[in-house]
Amino acid sequence: MRIGQGFDVHPFAPDPGRSLVLGGVVIGDGRGLRGHSDADVVAHALADAVLGAAALGDIGTHFPDTDPAYAGADSLQLLARTVELAAGAGLVPVNGDCTVVAEEPRLAPHLPAMAERLSAVLGAPVSVKATRAEGLGAIGRAEGIACLAVVLLAPADGPR
C-alpha cells in the first residue's frame, strides 16, 4: 500500500465570466479561479496525491502550465491520466479524501456531485469535505480556494 498527499491553491480570477470548477462540477454561484487549465484545485490536489503515492513526481512535471496543450484543460482528464500513470507503475487507487478550504461560495450542496465525479475518474471511492479558514490569511479573506487531498494506492495484483 502507498499513500500520497496533494495540495493546490488558486486565486480567484479577475474575469467575472470565468466558471468555477471544483471536483469536476461547475459551481454556478461562484467566481472562477485563475489558472492555465480549468483551475480545478480539487482535481489538481487529488492528481498530485496519486502521483505522490506512485512516486511519479507532481502535476506540474506531467502537465506544465507553460505547455499550451494544457491551456483550458479539463482537470478531470488530467486526473484520469495520473491514474493511468499509476497503473503503469502497477498501482491502483483504493480511496481518496479531499478537503476544500474556501470562504465562498457555500460548497455543501455540491459536495456529493464532486465526490461522484472524482470517484468515477479515480475508479475508487472519494470523499470530499469543505471547511472555512475563518477569516485567516488569503483564503480567509476570500482571495482564492485551496484543497488538500490524500489517496491510497495498492498493487494492481494484490488485495484491496
Coordinates of C-alpha atoms in Angstrom, one line a residue:
M1 CA 0.0 0.0 0.0
R2 CA 1.2 3.5 -0.8
I3 CA -0.2 6.8 0.4
G4 CA 0.2 10.2 -1.3
Q5 CA -0.8 13.7 -0.4
G6 CA -1.6 16.6 -2.6
F7 CA -2.2 20.3 -2.2
D8 CA -3.3 23.0 -4.6
V9 CA -4.4 26.6 -4.3
H10 CA -5.6 29.2 -6.9
P11 CA -6.6 32.8 -6.6
F12 CA -9.9 34.0 -7.9
A13 CA -9.7 35.2 -11.5
P14 CA -10.3 38.9 -12.2
D15 CA -12.5 37.8 -15.1
P16 CA -16.1 37.6 -13.8
G17 CA -17.1 35.4 -16.7
R18 CA -14.7 32.5 -15.8
S19 CA -16.5 29.4 -14.4
L20 CA -15.7 28.0 -11.0
V21 CA -14.9 24.3 -11.4
L22 CA -14.3 22.2 -8.3
G23 CA -14.1 18.4 -8.4
G24 CA -15.3 18.4 -11.9
V25 CA -18.5 20.3 -11.0
V26 CA -19.3 23.8 -12.4
I27 CA -20.4 25.9 -9.4
G28 CA -22.8 28.4 -10.8
D29 CA -22.8 30.7 -7.8
G30 CA -19.1 31.5 -7.6
R31 CA -16.3 33.4 -9.2
G32 CA -13.9 31.3 -11.2
L33 CA -10.3 30.6 -10.3
R34 CA -7.2 31.8 -12.2
G35 CA -5.2 29.1 -13.8
H36 CA -3.7 27.7 -17.0
S37 CA -6.2 24.8 -17.1
D38 CA -9.7 25.0 -15.7
A39 CA -8.1 25.7 -12.3
D40 CA -9.9 22.8 -10.5
V41 CA -8.0 22.8 -7.2
V42 CA -9.8 19.6 -6.1
A43 CA -8.8 17.6 -9.1
H44 CA -5.3 19.0 -9.1
A45 CA -4.7 18.1 -5.4
L46 CA -6.1 14.6 -5.9
A47 CA -3.9 14.2 -9.0
D48 CA -0.8 15.3 -7.0
A49 CA -1.7 12.8 -4.3
V50 CA -1.9 10.0 -6.9
L51 CA 1.4 10.9 -8.4
G52 CA 3.0 11.2 -5.0
A53 CA 1.8 7.8 -3.9
A54 CA 3.2 6.3 -7.1
A55 CA 6.5 8.2 -6.7
L56 CA 5.9 9.8 -10.1
G57 CA 6.6 13.5 -9.4
D58 CA 3.9 16.1 -9.4
I59 CA 1.2 17.6 -11.6
G60 CA 3.5 20.4 -12.8
T61 CA 6.0 17.9 -14.1
H62 CA 3.5 16.0 -16.2
F63 CA 1.2 18.9 -17.2
P64 CA 3.2 22.1 -17.1
D65 CA 1.4 25.4 -17.1
T66 CA 3.9 26.5 -19.8
D67 CA 2.6 24.0 -22.3
P68 CA -0.1 25.4 -24.5
A69 CA -1.6 21.9 -24.9
Y70 CA -3.0 22.3 -21.3
A71 CA -4.5 25.7 -21.7
G72 CA -8.1 25.5 -20.5
A73 CA -7.7 21.7 -20.0
D74 CA -10.4 19.7 -18.2
S75 CA -8.7 18.7 -14.9
L76 CA -10.7 15.5 -14.6
Q77 CA -8.9 14.4 -17.8
L78 CA -5.6 15.3 -16.2
L79 CA -6.6 13.3 -13.1
A80 CA -7.5 10.3 -15.3
R81 CA -4.1 10.5 -16.9
T82 CA -2.4 10.3 -13.5
V83 CA -4.5 7.2 -12.6
E84 CA -3.2 5.7 -15.9
L85 CA 0.4 6.6 -15.0
A86 CA -0.1 5.0 -11.6
A87 CA -1.5 1.9 -13.3
G88 CA 1.6 1.8 -15.5
A89 CA 3.6 1.6 -12.2
G90 CA 1.5 -1.3 -11.1
L91 CA -0.7 0.6 -8.7
V92 CA -4.4 1.2 -8.5
P93 CA -6.4 3.6 -6.2
V94 CA -8.1 2.2 -3.1
N95 CA -9.7 5.5 -2.0
G96 CA -9.2 9.3 -1.9
D97 CA -10.1 12.0 0.6
C98 CA -10.2 15.8 -0.2
T99 CA -10.7 18.8 2.0
V100 CA -11.6 22.1 0.2
V101 CA -10.8 25.3 2.1
A102 CA -12.9 28.2 0.9
E103 CA -14.8 31.2 2.4
E104 CA -17.1 31.4 -0.6
P105 CA -19.1 30.1 -2.2
R106 CA -21.0 27.7 0.0
L107 CA -20.0 24.2 -1.1
A108 CA -22.1 21.8 0.9
P109 CA -24.8 21.4 -1.7
H110 CA -22.1 20.5 -4.3
L111 CA -20.0 18.0 -2.3
P112 CA -22.0 14.8 -3.3
A113 CA -21.7 15.6 -7.0
M114 CA -17.9 16.3 -6.6
A115 CA -17.4 13.0 -4.8
E116 CA -19.3 11.2 -7.5
R117 CA -17.4 12.7 -10.4
L118 CA -14.0 12.2 -8.7
S119 CA -14.8 8.6 -7.7
A120 CA -15.7 7.8 -11.3
V121 CA -12.4 9.1 -12.6
L122 CA -10.3 7.6 -9.7
G123 CA -12.1 4.3 -10.0
A124 CA -12.4 4.2 -6.2
P125 CA -14.4 6.0 -3.5
V126 CA -13.5 9.6 -3.0
S127 CA -14.9 11.7 -0.1
V128 CA -15.0 15.5 -0.4
K129 CA -15.4 17.8 2.6
A130 CA -15.3 21.6 2.8
T131 CA -14.2 23.9 5.6
R132 CA -13.5 27.6 6.0
A133 CA -10.3 29.4 7.0
E134 CA -12.4 31.5 9.4
G135 CA -11.1 34.8 8.0
L136 CA -7.4 34.0 8.4
G137 CA -5.0 34.6 5.6
A138 CA -5.6 34.9 1.9
I139 CA -8.1 32.0 1.8
G140 CA -9.9 33.5 4.8
R141 CA -10.1 36.9 3.0
A142 CA -11.8 35.0 0.1
E143 CA -8.9 35.7 -2.3
G144 CA -8.9 32.1 -3.5
I145 CA -9.6 28.4 -2.8
A146 CA -7.3 25.6 -1.6
C147 CA -7.6 21.9 -1.4
L148 CA -5.7 19.2 0.5
A149 CA -6.0 15.5 -0.7
V150 CA -4.8 12.1 0.2
V151 CA -5.0 8.9 -1.8
L152 CA -4.2 5.3 -1.0
L153 CA -2.9 3.1 -3.8
A154 CA -2.4 -0.7 -3.8
P155 CA -0.5 -3.1 -6.0
A156 CA -2.7 -3.9 -9.0
D157 CA -2.2 -7.6 -8.5
G158 CA -2.7 -7.6 -4.7
P159 CA -5.6 -7.5 -2.3
R160 CA -7.6 -4.2 -1.8

